C-alpha cells in the first residue's frame, strides 16, 4: 500500500514538473516567435494547468502548478524580464486575479475528474450487484431444474427395482421411458452449462470464425432431431450463402434451446417454425410456435434465469436456465434477443451482427 502511494506521488510530481516545463518551453516559443502579449502566454499556462489537474490526483498539484505558472509569467514574460517583481502598482491585483483564475480552473478540472471516478466506481458496483443477482438466479434455476428430473429418475428406478415382478410389461416400459426422457433432458442441461464455459470472461472478445448460416441451422435441427425424433420443424433460410462471425457450437445451442422450449412447453398445434432472415447489418433468427404463448406477467424476467412458469400446465422442466444461457451467448456475440406473444402463440427473436457491424 505504501509503495503504491509512493509510486503515485512520484508519478504526480513528475507529471506536474514535466508539464510545467513543457508549457514554459511552448510559452517561450510563443513569446519569441509569435506574440509577446502576456495574455496569450497566460492562456497557454491555463491549458497546461488544466492538463496537470487531469493527469494528477487531488487538488494540491493543480494549486502548485497555478502558483508556479503565475511566477513564471511574472519572471519570464513581463517586464522587467528574468526577475520576479510584484511591487509595481498594477502587478498585485493582476497576478492575484491570474492566480485565482488558474486555481479555479484547476479545482474545476480536478472536481470533474473525481466525480467521473466516483460515477465509474458506482457503475462498477451496480454492474457487480447485477452479476451477483444473475448468478443467484442461475443457481436457483439450476437447482430447481436439476432436482425435478433427478427425483423422477430416482423414483422410477426405485419402483422398477422394488416392484419389477408386480409391473406389467407396458408399465415397465413406461417407467424406462420416463428415465430415458429425464436422462436426456439432464444431458441437455449439462451441454447448456458446458456451453457457458466457452463464453470468454468480461473484457475478452469471444473467439469467432466465419460460419455458413445454412450449415449452422441444419446442424442444430439435426442435433435436436436426434433427441426428439418426432419433432416437427419448418425451416426457412435465405437462398444466398451468408457468412456470419460466430462460435458455431454456442449458436447451435441457442437454436436448440429455443426450439426445444417451443416443442416442450408451447403445446403447439402446428409444426414450429425456424426462420432466418438476411438484413443489411445482421441476420434475424426467429423461432415461432402456435401454442399457449408466454406468461405476460413474467415477460420482463424471461431471460434472467427465473422464468419457470408458463401458460402451460407442464412445469415439469423449467425453461429459465436455457433462456438465461441463450441471453448470455447472444450478448457475447454483440447481438440482441427478445420474446413476444403473437396472435397464435409465442415468438423468440435474436440477431447476430455481420462481420464488422459492431466494430
Coordinates of C-alpha atoms in Angstrom, one line a residue:
X1 CA 0.0 0.0 0.0
X2 CA 2.8 2.4 0.9
X3 CA 4.7 1.5 -2.2
X4 CA 1.7 2.2 -4.3
X5 CA 1.1 5.6 -2.6
X6 CA 4.8 6.5 -3.1
X7 CA 4.6 5.5 -6.7
X8 CA 1.5 7.6 -7.2
X9 CA 3.2 10.6 -5.6
X10 CA 6.3 10.3 -7.7
X11 CA 4.1 10.0 -10.8
X12 CA 2.1 13.1 -10.0
X13 CA 5.2 15.1 -9.1
X14 CA 6.9 14.0 -12.3
X15 CA 3.8 14.8 -14.4
X16 CA 3.4 18.3 -12.8
X17 CA 7.1 19.2 -13.3
X18 CA 7.2 17.8 -16.8
X19 CA 4.1 19.5 -18.0
X20 CA 5.1 22.8 -16.4
X21 CA 8.5 22.6 -18.2
X22 CA 6.7 21.7 -21.5
X23 CA 4.3 24.6 -21.0
X24 CA 7.1 27.0 -20.2
X25 CA 9.0 25.9 -23.3
X26 CA 6.0 26.4 -25.5
X27 CA 5.4 29.8 -23.9
X28 CA 8.9 30.9 -24.9
X29 CA 8.3 29.8 -28.5
X30 CA 5.0 31.7 -28.5
X31 CA 6.6 34.8 -26.8
X32 CA 9.7 34.9 -29.0
X33 CA 8.3 34.0 -32.4
X34 CA 4.5 34.6 -32.4
X35 CA 3.3 37.2 -29.9
X36 CA 4.9 38.8 -26.8
X37 CA 1.5 39.6 -25.3
X38 CA 1.4 38.2 -21.7
X39 CA -2.3 37.5 -22.1
X40 CA -1.6 34.8 -24.7
X41 CA 1.1 33.3 -22.5
X42 CA -1.4 33.2 -19.6
X43 CA -3.9 31.3 -21.7
X44 CA -1.2 28.8 -22.6
X45 CA -0.4 28.3 -18.9
X46 CA -4.1 27.9 -18.2
X47 CA -4.2 25.0 -20.6
X48 CA -1.1 23.5 -19.1
X49 CA -2.6 23.7 -15.6
X50 CA -5.9 22.1 -16.6
X51 CA -3.9 19.3 -18.2
X52 CA -1.9 18.8 -15.0
X53 CA -5.1 18.7 -12.9
X54 CA -6.4 16.0 -15.3
X55 CA -3.2 13.9 -15.1
X56 CA -2.7 14.0 -11.3
X57 CA -4.7 13.1 -8.2
X58 CA -6.0 15.7 -5.8
X59 CA -6.0 19.4 -5.8
X60 CA -2.5 20.2 -4.5
X61 CA -0.7 19.6 -7.7
X62 CA -3.0 21.9 -9.7
X63 CA -2.7 24.6 -7.0
X64 CA 1.1 24.2 -7.0
X65 CA 1.1 24.5 -10.8
X66 CA -1.1 27.6 -10.7
X67 CA 1.4 29.3 -8.3
X68 CA 4.3 28.3 -10.5
X69 CA 2.6 29.5 -13.6
X70 CA 2.0 32.9 -12.1
X71 CA 5.6 33.2 -11.0
X72 CA 6.9 32.0 -14.5
X73 CA 4.7 34.6 -16.3
X74 CA 6.0 37.3 -13.9
X75 CA 9.6 36.3 -14.2
X76 CA 10.0 35.4 -17.9
X77 CA 7.2 37.1 -19.8
X78 CA 6.6 40.5 -18.2
X79 CA 8.9 43.5 -17.8
X80 CA 11.4 43.6 -16.2
X81 CA 12.4 40.2 -17.7
X82 CA 14.2 37.5 -15.8
X83 CA 13.2 38.9 -12.4
X84 CA 10.3 38.5 -10.1
X85 CA 8.6 41.8 -9.4
X86 CA 5.2 42.0 -7.7
X87 CA 5.6 45.6 -6.4
X88 CA 4.6 47.7 -9.4
X89 CA 1.3 49.4 -9.0
X90 CA -0.7 47.2 -11.3
X91 CA 1.0 43.9 -10.7
X92 CA -0.5 42.6 -7.4
X93 CA -4.2 42.7 -8.5
X94 CA -3.3 41.4 -12.0
X95 CA -1.4 38.4 -10.7
X96 CA -3.8 37.8 -7.8
X97 CA -6.6 37.5 -10.3
X98 CA -4.5 35.3 -12.6
X99 CA -3.6 33.0 -9.6
X100 CA -7.3 32.9 -8.7
X101 CA -8.4 32.0 -12.3
X102 CA -5.7 29.4 -12.6
X103 CA -6.7 27.8 -9.2
X104 CA -10.4 27.8 -10.1
X105 CA -9.7 26.1 -13.4
X106 CA -7.5 23.6 -11.7
X107 CA -10.1 22.9 -9.0
X108 CA -12.9 22.6 -11.5
X109 CA -10.9 20.1 -13.6
X110 CA -9.9 18.0 -10.6
X111 CA -13.5 18.0 -9.3
X112 CA -14.9 16.8 -12.7
X113 CA -12.2 14.1 -12.7
X114 CA -13.1 12.9 -9.2
X115 CA -16.8 12.9 -9.9
X116 CA -16.2 10.9 -13.1
X117 CA -14.1 8.4 -11.0
X118 CA -16.9 8.2 -8.4
X119 CA -19.5 7.7 -11.1
X120 CA -17.4 5.0 -12.7
X121 CA -17.0 3.2 -9.3
X122 CA -20.7 3.3 -8.7
X123 CA -21.4 1.9 -12.1
X124 CA -19.0 -0.9 -11.4
X125 CA -20.7 -1.6 -8.1
X126 CA -24.1 -1.7 -9.8
X127 CA -22.7 -4.0 -12.5
X128 CA -21.2 -6.3 -9.9
X129 CA -24.5 -6.3 -8.0
X130 CA -26.4 -7.2 -11.2
X131 CA -23.9 -10.0 -11.8
X132 CA -24.4 -11.4 -8.3
X133 CA -28.2 -11.3 -8.9
X134 CA -27.8 -13.2 -12.1
X135 CA -25.5 -15.7 -10.5
X136 CA -28.1 -16.3 -7.7
X137 CA -30.9 -16.6 -10.2
X138 CA -28.9 -19.0 -12.3
X139 CA -28.0 -21.1 -9.3
X140 CA -31.6 -21.2 -8.2
X141 CA -32.8 -22.2 -11.6
X142 CA -30.2 -24.9 -12.0
X143 CA -31.0 -26.3 -8.6
X144 CA -34.7 -26.4 -9.4
X145 CA -34.3 -27.8 -12.9
X146 CA -31.8 -30.5 -11.9
X147 CA -33.8 -31.6 -8.8
X148 CA -37.0 -32.3 -10.6
X149 CA -35.7 -34.8 -13.3
X150 CA -33.3 -36.4 -10.8
X151 CA -36.2 -37.0 -8.4
X152 CA -38.2 -38.5 -11.2
X153 CA -35.3 -40.8 -12.3
X154 CA -34.7 -41.9 -8.7
X155 CA -38.4 -42.6 -8.2
X156 CA -38.8 -44.6 -11.4
X157 CA -35.7 -46.6 -10.9
X158 CA -36.6 -47.4 -7.3
X159 CA -40.1 -48.6 -8.4
X160 CA -38.6 -50.8 -11.0
X161 CA -36.0 -52.2 -8.6
X162 CA -38.6 -52.9 -5.8
X163 CA -41.6 -53.9 -7.8
X164 CA -40.3 -55.4 -11.0
X165 CA -42.3 -58.6 -10.8
X166 CA -45.5 -56.7 -9.9
X167 CA -45.5 -54.5 -13.0
X168 CA -46.9 -55.4 -16.4
X169 CA -44.5 -55.1 -19.3
X170 CA -46.2 -51.9 -20.5
X171 CA -45.8 -50.3 -17.1
X172 CA -42.1 -51.3 -17.0
X173 CA -41.6 -49.7 -20.5
X174 CA -43.4 -46.6 -19.3
X175 CA -41.0 -46.2 -16.3
X176 CA -38.0 -46.9 -18.5
X177 CA -39.2 -44.3 -21.0
X178 CA -39.5 -41.8 -18.1
X179 CA -36.0 -42.5 -17.0
X180 CA -34.7 -42.1 -20.6
X181 CA -36.5 -38.8 -21.2
X182 CA -35.3 -37.3 -17.9
X183 CA -31.7 -38.5 -18.5
X184 CA -31.8 -37.0 -22.0
X185 CA -33.0 -33.7 -20.5
X186 CA -30.2 -33.8 -17.9
X187 CA -27.7 -34.3 -20.7
X188 CA -29.1 -31.2 -22.5
X189 CA -28.8 -29.3 -19.2
X190 CA -25.1 -30.3 -18.9
X191 CA -24.5 -29.3 -22.5
X192 CA -26.0 -25.9 -21.7
X193 CA -23.8 -25.4 -18.7
X194 CA -20.7 -26.5 -20.6
X195 CA -21.5 -24.0 -23.3
X196 CA -21.2 -21.2 -20.8
X197 CA -17.6 -22.1 -20.3
X198 CA -16.9 -21.2 -23.9
X199 CA -18.0 -17.6 -23.2
X200 CA -14.9 -15.5 -22.6
X201 CA -14.5 -13.6 -19.3
X202 CA -15.6 -9.9 -19.3
X203 CA -13.2 -7.7 -21.3
X204 CA -12.1 -10.6 -23.6
X205 CA -13.6 -10.9 -27.0
X206 CA -15.4 -14.2 -27.9
X207 CA -13.4 -16.3 -30.3
X208 CA -15.5 -16.4 -33.5
X209 CA -15.0 -17.6 -37.0
X210 CA -17.0 -17.1 -40.2
X211 CA -19.6 -19.8 -40.5
X212 CA -22.2 -20.6 -43.2
X213 CA -25.7 -19.8 -42.0
X214 CA -27.3 -22.8 -43.6
X215 CA -24.8 -25.3 -42.1
X216 CA -25.3 -24.0 -38.5
X217 CA -29.1 -24.1 -38.8
X218 CA -29.0 -27.6 -40.3
X219 CA -26.7 -28.9 -37.6
X220 CA -28.9 -27.5 -34.8
X221 CA -32.0 -29.1 -36.3
X222 CA -30.2 -32.4 -36.8
X223 CA -28.9 -32.5 -33.2
X224 CA -32.4 -31.7 -31.9
X225 CA -34.0 -34.4 -34.1
X226 CA -31.7 -37.0 -32.6
X227 CA -33.0 -36.1 -29.2
X228 CA -36.7 -35.6 -30.3
X229 CA -37.2 -37.7 -33.4
X230 CA -40.9 -36.8 -33.6
X231 CA -40.3 -33.0 -33.6
X232 CA -41.9 -31.2 -36.5
X233 CA -39.9 -28.1 -37.6
X234 CA -40.4 -26.0 -40.7
X235 CA -37.1 -24.3 -41.6
X236 CA -36.8 -21.2 -43.8
X237 CA -33.4 -19.8 -44.7
X238 CA -32.2 -17.3 -47.3
X239 CA -31.4 -18.7 -50.7
X240 CA -28.0 -17.0 -50.9
X241 CA -24.9 -18.1 -49.0
X242 CA -24.4 -16.0 -45.8
X243 CA -21.3 -16.0 -43.7
X244 CA -21.6 -14.8 -40.1
X245 CA -18.8 -14.5 -37.5
X246 CA -19.8 -16.7 -34.5
X247 CA -18.9 -19.5 -32.2
X248 CA -21.0 -22.2 -34.1
X249 CA -21.3 -24.5 -31.2
X250 CA -22.8 -21.8 -29.0
X251 CA -25.3 -20.5 -31.6
X252 CA -26.4 -24.1 -32.3
X253 CA -27.0 -24.4 -28.6
X254 CA -29.2 -21.3 -28.6
X255 CA -31.2 -22.6 -31.6
X256 CA -31.6 -26.0 -29.9
X257 CA -32.7 -24.4 -26.6
X258 CA -35.3 -22.2 -28.3
X259 CA -36.7 -24.9 -30.5
X260 CA -36.8 -27.4 -27.6
X261 CA -38.6 -24.9 -25.4
X262 CA -41.2 -24.3 -28.2
X263 CA -41.7 -28.1 -28.7
X264 CA -41.8 -28.9 -25.0
X265 CA -43.7 -26.0 -23.4
X266 CA -45.9 -24.5 -26.0
X267 CA -48.2 -27.4 -27.0
X268 CA -48.0 -26.1 -30.5
X269 CA -50.9 -27.1 -32.6
X270 CA -48.8 -26.8 -35.8
X271 CA -45.1 -27.5 -36.6
X272 CA -42.9 -24.9 -35.0
X273 CA -41.0 -22.6 -37.4
X274 CA -37.4 -21.6 -37.6
X275 CA -36.9 -18.6 -39.8
X276 CA -33.5 -16.9 -40.7
X277 CA -33.8 -13.5 -42.4
X278 CA -30.9 -11.6 -44.0
X279 CA -30.8 -7.9 -43.1
X280 CA -28.4 -5.2 -44.0
X281 CA -26.2 -5.3 -40.9
X282 CA -27.3 -8.5 -39.2
X283 CA -29.2 -11.8 -39.5
X284 CA -32.5 -12.3 -37.7
X285 CA -33.4 -15.7 -36.3
X286 CA -37.0 -16.4 -35.3
X287 CA -38.4 -19.4 -33.5
X288 CA -42.2 -19.4 -33.8
X289 CA -44.7 -21.7 -32.2
X290 CA -48.5 -21.9 -32.3
X291 CA -49.4 -22.9 -28.8
X292 CA -50.3 -21.4 -25.4
X293 CA -47.9 -18.5 -25.5
X294 CA -45.9 -16.9 -22.8
X295 CA -47.0 -15.5 -19.4
X296 CA -47.2 -11.8 -19.9
X297 CA -46.8 -11.1 -16.2
X298 CA -43.3 -12.6 -16.3
X299 CA -42.1 -11.3 -19.6
X300 CA -39.7 -8.9 -18.1
X301 CA -37.8 -11.7 -16.4
X302 CA -37.8 -14.2 -19.1
X303 CA -34.1 -14.2 -19.7
X304 CA -32.7 -13.7 -16.2
X305 CA -32.9 -17.4 -15.2
X306 CA -36.1 -17.2 -13.1
X307 CA -38.7 -17.8 -15.7
X308 CA -40.2 -21.2 -14.9
X309 CA -43.9 -20.6 -15.0
X310 CA -45.6 -20.6 -18.4
X311 CA -49.2 -20.7 -19.5
X312 CA -48.7 -24.4 -20.0
X313 CA -49.6 -26.7 -17.2
X314 CA -46.4 -28.7 -17.9
X315 CA -43.9 -27.2 -15.5
X316 CA -42.0 -30.5 -15.1
X317 CA -38.9 -28.9 -16.5
X318 CA -38.4 -25.1 -16.3
X319 CA -37.2 -23.1 -19.3
X320 CA -35.5 -20.3 -17.4
X321 CA -31.9 -21.7 -17.3
X322 CA -31.9 -22.4 -21.1
X323 CA -33.2 -18.9 -21.9
X324 CA -30.7 -17.3 -19.5
X325 CA -27.8 -19.1 -21.2
X326 CA -29.2 -18.0 -24.6
X327 CA -29.2 -14.4 -23.5
X328 CA -25.5 -14.7 -22.3
X329 CA -24.4 -16.3 -25.6
X330 CA -26.2 -13.8 -27.8
X331 CA -24.9 -10.9 -25.7
X332 CA -21.3 -12.2 -26.0
X333 CA -21.9 -12.1 -29.8
X334 CA -22.9 -8.5 -29.6
X335 CA -26.5 -9.4 -30.6
X336 CA -29.9 -9.0 -29.1
X337 CA -32.6 -11.4 -28.1
X338 CA -36.2 -10.9 -27.2
X339 CA -39.6 -12.7 -26.9
X340 CA -43.2 -11.8 -27.5
X341 CA -46.6 -13.3 -28.0
X342 CA -48.3 -13.2 -31.4
X343 CA -51.9 -14.0 -32.2
X344 CA -51.5 -17.8 -32.1
X345 CA -48.5 -18.5 -29.8
X346 CA -45.0 -17.2 -28.9
X347 CA -42.0 -16.0 -30.9
X348 CA -38.4 -15.7 -29.9
X349 CA -36.2 -13.4 -32.0
X350 CA -32.4 -13.0 -31.8
X351 CA -30.0 -11.1 -34.1
X352 CA -26.3 -11.7 -35.0
X353 CA -24.3 -8.9 -36.5
X354 CA -22.5 -9.5 -39.7
X355 CA -18.7 -9.1 -39.9
X356 CA -17.6 -5.7 -38.7
X357 CA -21.1 -4.5 -37.9
X358 CA -20.4 -3.9 -34.2
X359 CA -16.9 -2.6 -34.5

